[in-house]
Amino acid sequence: MLSALMALSYAAFAIFVIVVASKWIKWSSMPMHLRWELYPVPHEAGRHHYGGSYIEEVDYWKKPRETTLAGELKDMFSEMLFIKRVYQYKRPLWWLTYPFHAGIYLILAWFFLLFVHGILSVYISIPALATIVYYLIQICGTIGIIAATLGCIGLIIRRFSDRDMGNYTVGVEIFNLFFILVVLLTGIATWITYDPHFQHAMEFMKALVAFNAAYLPKLTTIAKVHVVLLCLLWIYIPFTKMSHFIGKYFTFHKVLWDDELNVPGSKVEAKVRELTKLPMPWSAPHVDTGKSWDENALESPKDEWGRWRY
Amino acid sequence: MGEVEILSREIKPEDAASPVDQLVKLTVRDLEKLPPPYDKPGMEPELTDPKPEWREKYATDLDGYIAIDLPWKPQNKEEEERLVKSFLSGLNKLLTKEGNWTFLQPLLLSLEYCAKCQTCSNACPIYIMSGKQEVYKPTWRAEILRRIWKKYCTPAGKIFGKFVAGDIELNAKTLLRLAESAYRCTLCRRCTQTCPIGVDNGLISHEIRKLFSQEMGIAPKALHELGTVQHLKVGSSTGLTPDGVRDIIEFIEDDIEDKIGKRIKIPVDEKGADILLIHNAGEFLSWPENPAAFAILFEEAGLSWTLSSEQVAYDAVNYGVWYDDLQLARVAAKHAEIANKLEVNKIVVGECGHAHKAITVVADRVLHDDIWIPRESCMPILWEIVKKEKINFDPEKNNFPVTLHDPCNMVRLMGVVEPQRKILRKLAPQFREMEPHGVYNYCCGGGSGFAIMTSMNFPEWRNAVATRMKFKQVLEAFKDCLDPSINKYICAPCSNCKGAIRDMLSYYKAPERLSIYYGGLVELMVNAMVDLEEPFIEWEFH
């Protein structure tokens, strides 16, 4: 029999995955946009260090492109793992946002390790690995929850004390930070009062991995509250801009680093051909509303083009 | 008209709707200090108020300056309602595939994911040099659009209102200020480089401009009516006609003969040439020595090239890239169509930054089938001339202090960074970089059309605020040789940058006080040619 908490945990995970996937699909199925890259583009082999592009070559469209995946990965991971741009351009904020994000990464690693531990407990027995995982769980869990909580408190204080940020912050953004903080504080309370070695967390994950409530530990009220809030947070995150890990992939890879060239016969050209057939809905005097982008682009100038109206 | 009411407290995004006459009033004392000798009082003009009569019909409501020189301020409630309705209609179109396939994904990503961390603010030269005026912060205008979008266009905003969207009222004041504020950003996108999420506040400025233009035809006259529309109707945004350009080319041939003692026949409309070279037509009128220098270099290097005298194709500019995707497409399509008619192998863009980016990069996904043609920057070709020693140069002829201004469109926005520097390292012994430079450069302050927006009081704002960071950089680059007995050269390989730098130097009286001059890259190259007996650079300020 599944307990209600187990059912909620499965549902939270499933909703998280489904909504993240649907957002991913939404962003990836958007129409190809005009080129709007921003240099330095890290996959430019041999030129990235100074921000150069393949356009620095005479007859560049005839030449093979030299790109480097390593350059892109380096830039990507230094931003993901170390939040490089905030470190470079707004160091005081980095001291708060970095522990917060690094703490969350460690908590995610902690979840993964609990999952591995569950698999090792239920399906495959490798005692040596289980011991290593056990200690990693202690390290990631402890550092993760402390770092994330301190970072979260720091970010909340900063939102209220720094008018530069506070004047731009709307209610839901404060709510999001407090929601995370409450989940972290209930987690700390559970950890200190009930589960100092994450033994019960491991048992909980074991029950989830085995689909068997018999493995469930007896939870205290604060532990139950924590699990419920944590599940609600998992469900909530993908609906909010806290899911900026999705957006970040697209802003960098599909906008700022998208330098794919349009040459005759290419896929890009085929997409341009289709998109320029779309009818223009705009209403300004210089637009022939309803005609396609192509038809509008090739029109002869008219007197009313220079006028304005609303 | 009575006393002008200015907001006398800290400005927030929601203050865009404030009923006061003007949100901010600038004075020279508010602005960031300049280095010596401009650190003393009286070295720059005081800032002026807009004429009282302008306030009635023009949008002076932001900072008193007018970029959009159209009398579009609503005069009654009905007009205000019509304006708001048109704006919302445009905003909805901006969020559709049909209306905005061109930038839908980048726009929505930037609206959706900004963390309001303000990491970008200190990257903006206008915000910094204005003395950190809130209304120039990259996030200020972006947050106004974001709140309107959330409130009127998203289910969450409609259900939860202010809790999700923040505080924003949509009235005529909001829109007048939003539109004007989109013209306080040069679209240099330096802010975007610093964003940890990749949010593009420069793009949001671009999209605000576009909404007003494509839905209502509201844009600065210099960009639209006298810009792209005149370009397409008459042949050039300068008003230059095909007959006019042919006359000027003849004059340039005479001038070349006077200077180098040899007549060069500039090829015009030559079918089957390898290169169609397109200059910014402003060069023909304001700096004819630039097309002359190109002609000398291309002829001496033995390149197969031609200019065009056909309408539109003798002017490389494409102002559409700053405010209107349709106008961008129209100009780019015309350039490609004429190049194909001339049966050239490629278009090469002369020293014009935005024209580089417009036709090479942004319009890359507009051109297709019969209206496709290869396009490239002149910089790699110029570097090949030097590298392959097609011409004999003597760097000693350029033995004076030279610094390089990087046009944003060429460096940060298309990655053409090194060819021009390689040339200068080779041909200018006293070349020194500005700091920062390359893809991290600062805009000249004339970007996104500001250089050519010269009506009403906008040039004062441009000179005092927008170009201020560039002037600071120039003074720092030449700090070891400020003595007016030493001629100094700002190499600005872009017509609009040159225009902004010319006005900047004149505003601060830098030629007479410090002997700081400016010009293009090709002029320096020709100046270093061994075969020339007299210097090509004349050290005259014009």
Coordinates of N, CA, C and O in Angstrom, one line a residue, chain B residues 175-247:
Chain B
L175 N 2.9 55.5 -21.6 CA 3.3 55.1 -22.9 C 4.2 56.2 -23.5 O 5.2 55.8 -24.2
L176 N 4.0 57.4 -23.2 CA 4.9 58.5 -23.7 C 6.3 58.3 -23.1 O 7.3 58.4 -23.8
R177 N 6.3 57.9 -21.8 CA 7.6 57.7 -21.2 C 8.3 56.4 -21.6 O 9.5 56.3 -21.8
L178 N 7.5 55.4 -21.8 CA 8.0 54.1 -22.3 C 8.6 54.2 -23.6 O 9.8 53.8 -23.9
A179 N 7.9 54.9 -24.5 CA 8.5 55.1 -25.9 C 9.7 55.9 -25.9 O 10.7 55.6 -26.5
E180 N 9.7 57.0 -25.2 CA 10.9 57.9 -25.1 C 12.1 57.1 -24.5 O 13.2 57.2 -24.9
S181 N 11.8 56.3 -23.4 CA 12.9 55.7 -22.7 C 13.5 54.6 -23.6 O 14.7 54.3 -23.5
A182 N 12.8 54.1 -24.6 CA 13.4 53.1 -25.5 C 14.4 53.8 -26.4 O 15.3 53.2 -27.0
Y183 N 14.3 55.1 -26.4 CA 15.3 55.9 -27.2 C 16.3 56.6 -26.2 O 16.9 57.7 -26.5
R184 N 16.5 56.0 -25.1 CA 17.6 56.4 -24.2 C 18.6 55.2 -24.0 O 19.4 55.2 -23.2
C185 N 18.4 54.2 -24.9 CA 19.2 53.0 -24.9 C 19.8 52.9 -26.3 O 19.0 53.1 -27.3
T186 N 21.1 52.7 -26.4 CA 21.7 52.7 -27.8 C 21.7 51.3 -28.4 O 22.3 51.1 -29.4
L187 N 21.0 50.4 -27.7 CA 21.0 49.0 -28.2 C 22.3 48.4 -28.3 O 22.6 47.5 -29.1
C188 N 23.3 48.9 -27.5 CA 24.7 48.3 -27.6 C 24.7 46.9 -27.0 O 25.7 46.2 -27.3
R189 N 23.8 46.6 -26.1 CA 23.7 45.2 -25.5 C 24.8 44.9 -24.6 O 25.1 43.7 -24.4
R190 N 25.5 45.9 -24.1 CA 26.6 45.6 -23.1 C 26.0 45.0 -21.9 O 26.6 44.2 -21.2
C191 N 24.7 45.5 -21.5 CA 24.1 44.9 -20.4 C 23.9 43.4 -20.5 O 24.0 42.7 -19.5
T192 N 23.5 43.0 -21.7 CA 23.2 41.6 -21.9 C 24.4 40.7 -21.6 O 24.3 39.5 -21.2
Q193 N 25.6 41.2 -21.9 CA 26.9 40.4 -21.7 C 27.0 40.1 -20.2 O 27.6 39.1 -19.9
T194 N 26.4 40.9 -19.4 CA 26.7 40.7 -17.9 C 25.6 39.8 -17.3 O 25.7 39.4 -16.1
C195 N 24.5 39.6 -18.0 CA 23.3 38.9 -17.4 C 23.6 37.4 -17.1 O 23.9 36.7 -18.1
P196 N 23.5 37.0 -15.9 CA 23.7 35.5 -15.7 C 22.7 34.6 -16.3 O 22.9 33.4 -16.5
I197 N 21.5 35.2 -16.7 CA 20.5 34.3 -17.3 C 20.4 34.6 -18.8 O 19.8 33.8 -19.5
G198 N 21.1 35.6 -19.3 CA 21.1 35.9 -20.7 C 19.9 36.7 -21.1 O 19.5 36.8 -22.3
V199 N 19.3 37.4 -20.2 CA 18.2 38.3 -20.5 C 18.7 39.5 -21.2 O 19.8 40.0 -20.9
D200 N 18.0 40.0 -22.2 CA 18.5 41.0 -23.1 C 17.6 42.3 -23.0 O 16.6 42.4 -23.7
N201 N 18.1 43.2 -22.2 CA 17.3 44.4 -22.0 C 17.4 45.3 -23.3 O 16.6 46.2 -23.5
G202 N 18.5 45.2 -24.0 CA 18.7 45.9 -25.3 C 17.6 45.5 -26.2 O 17.0 46.3 -26.9
L203 N 17.4 44.2 -26.3 CA 16.3 43.7 -27.2 C 14.9 44.2 -26.8 O 14.1 44.6 -27.6
I204 N 14.7 44.3 -25.5 CA 13.4 44.9 -25.0 C 13.2 46.3 -25.5 O 12.2 46.7 -26.0
S205 N 14.3 47.1 -25.5 CA 14.2 48.5 -26.0 C 13.8 48.4 -27.5 O 13.0 49.2 -28.0
H206 N 14.5 47.5 -28.2 CA 14.3 47.3 -29.6 C 12.8 47.0 -29.9 O 12.2 47.5 -30.8
E207 N 12.3 46.1 -29.1 CA 10.9 45.6 -29.3 C 9.9 46.7 -28.9 O 8.8 46.8 -29.6
I208 N 10.2 47.5 -27.9 CA 9.3 48.6 -27.6 C 9.2 49.6 -28.8 O 8.2 50.0 -29.3
R209 N 10.4 49.9 -29.3 CA 10.5 50.8 -30.5 C 9.6 50.2 -31.7 O 8.9 50.9 -32.3
K210 N 9.8 48.9 -31.8 CA 9.1 48.2 -33.0 C 7.6 48.2 -32.8 O 6.9 48.5 -33.8
L211 N 7.2 48.0 -31.6 CA 5.7 48.0 -31.4 C 5.1 49.4 -31.8 O 4.1 49.4 -32.5
F212 N 5.7 50.4 -31.3 CA 5.2 51.8 -31.7 C 5.3 52.0 -33.2 O 4.4 52.6 -33.7
S213 N 6.4 51.6 -33.8 CA 6.5 51.8 -35.2 C 5.6 51.0 -36.1 O 4.8 51.5 -36.9
Q214 N 5.6 49.7 -35.8 CA 4.9 48.8 -36.7 C 3.3 48.9 -36.5 O 2.6 48.5 -37.4
E215 N 2.9 49.3 -35.3 CA 1.5 49.4 -35.0 C 1.0 50.8 -35.3 O -0.2 51.0 -35.8
M216 N 1.8 51.8 -35.0 CA 1.3 53.2 -35.1 C 2.1 54.1 -36.0 O 1.8 55.3 -36.2
G217 N 3.2 53.6 -36.5 CA 4.1 54.5 -37.3 C 4.8 55.5 -36.5 O 5.3 56.5 -37.0
I218 N 4.9 55.3 -35.2 CA 5.5 56.3 -34.3 C 7.0 55.9 -34.1 O 7.3 54.9 -33.5
A219 N 7.8 56.8 -34.6 CA 9.3 56.6 -34.5 C 9.9 58.0 -34.8 O 9.3 58.8 -35.4
P220 N 11.1 58.2 -34.4 CA 11.8 59.5 -34.7 C 11.8 59.7 -36.2 O 12.0 58.7 -37.0
K221 N 11.5 60.9 -36.7 CA 11.5 61.2 -38.1 C 12.8 60.8 -38.8 O 12.8 60.3 -39.9
A222 N 13.9 61.0 -38.1 CA 15.2 60.7 -38.7 C 15.3 59.2 -39.1 O 16.1 58.9 -40.0
L223 N 14.7 58.4 -38.3 CA 14.8 57.0 -38.6 C 13.7 56.5 -39.6 O 14.0 55.7 -40.5
H224 N 12.5 57.0 -39.5 CA 11.4 56.5 -40.3 C 11.2 57.4 -41.5 O 11.6 57.1 -42.6
E225 N 10.5 58.5 -41.3 CA 10.1 59.3 -42.5 C 11.3 59.8 -43.3 O 11.3 59.6 -44.5
L226 N 12.3 60.3 -42.6 CA 13.5 60.8 -43.3 C 14.5 59.7 -43.4 O 15.6 59.9 -44.0
G227 N 14.3 58.6 -42.8 CA 15.3 57.5 -42.8 C 14.9 56.4 -43.8 O 15.1 56.6 -45.0
T228 N 14.3 55.4 -43.3 CA 14.0 54.2 -44.2 C 13.1 54.6 -45.3 O 13.3 54.1 -46.4
V229 N 12.1 55.4 -45.0 CA 11.1 55.7 -46.1 C 11.8 56.5 -47.2 O 11.7 56.2 -48.4
Q230 N 12.5 57.5 -46.8 CA 13.3 58.4 -47.8 C 14.3 57.5 -48.5 O 14.5 57.6 -49.7
H231 N 14.9 56.6 -47.8 CA 15.9 55.7 -48.4 C 15.3 54.9 -49.5 O 15.8 54.8 -50.6
L232 N 14.1 54.4 -49.2 CA 13.5 53.5 -50.2 C 12.8 54.4 -51.4 O 12.8 53.9 -52.5
K233 N 12.4 55.6 -51.0 CA 11.7 56.4 -52.1 C 12.7 57.2 -52.9 O 12.5 57.2 -54.2
V234 N 13.7 57.8 -52.3 CA 14.6 58.7 -53.0 C 15.9 58.0 -53.4 O 16.5 58.3 -54.4
G235 N 16.3 57.1 -52.5 CA 17.6 56.4 -52.8 C 18.5 56.4 -51.6 O 19.4 55.5 -51.5
S236 N 18.4 57.4 -50.7 CA 19.3 57.4 -49.6 C 18.6 58.2 -48.4 O 17.8 59.1 -48.7
S237 N 18.9 57.8 -47.2 CA 18.4 58.5 -46.1 C 18.9 59.9 -46.0 O 18.4 60.7 -45.2
T238 N 20.0 60.2 -46.7 CA 20.5 61.6 -46.7 C 19.8 62.4 -47.7 O 20.0 63.6 -47.7
G239 N 18.9 61.8 -48.5 CA 18.2 62.6 -49.6 C 19.0 62.6 -50.9 O 18.6 63.2 -51.9
L240 N 20.2 62.0 -50.9 CA 21.1 62.0 -52.1 C 20.4 61.1 -53.2 O 20.0 60.0 -52.9
T241 N 20.4 61.7 -54.4 CA 19.7 61.0 -55.5 C 20.8 60.3 -56.3 O 22.0 60.6 -56.2
P242 N 20.4 59.4 -57.3 CA 21.3 58.8 -58.1 C 22.2 59.8 -58.9 O 23.4 59.6 -59.0
D243 N 21.6 60.8 -59.4 CA 22.3 61.9 -60.1 C 23.3 62.5 -59.2 O 24.5 62.8 -59.5
G244 N 22.9 62.8 -58.0 CA 23.7 63.4 -57.0 C 24.9 62.6 -56.7 O 26.1 63.1 -56.6
V245 N 24.7 61.3 -56.5 CA 25.9 60.4 -56.1 C 26.9 60.3 -57.3 O 28.1 60.3 -57.1
R246 N 26.4 60.3 -58.5 CA 27.3 60.3 -59.7 C 28.2 61.5 -59.7 O 29.4 61.5 -60.0
D247 N 27.5 62.7 -59.4 CA 28.3 64.0 -59.4 C 29.4 63.9 -58.3 O 30.5 64.3 -58.5

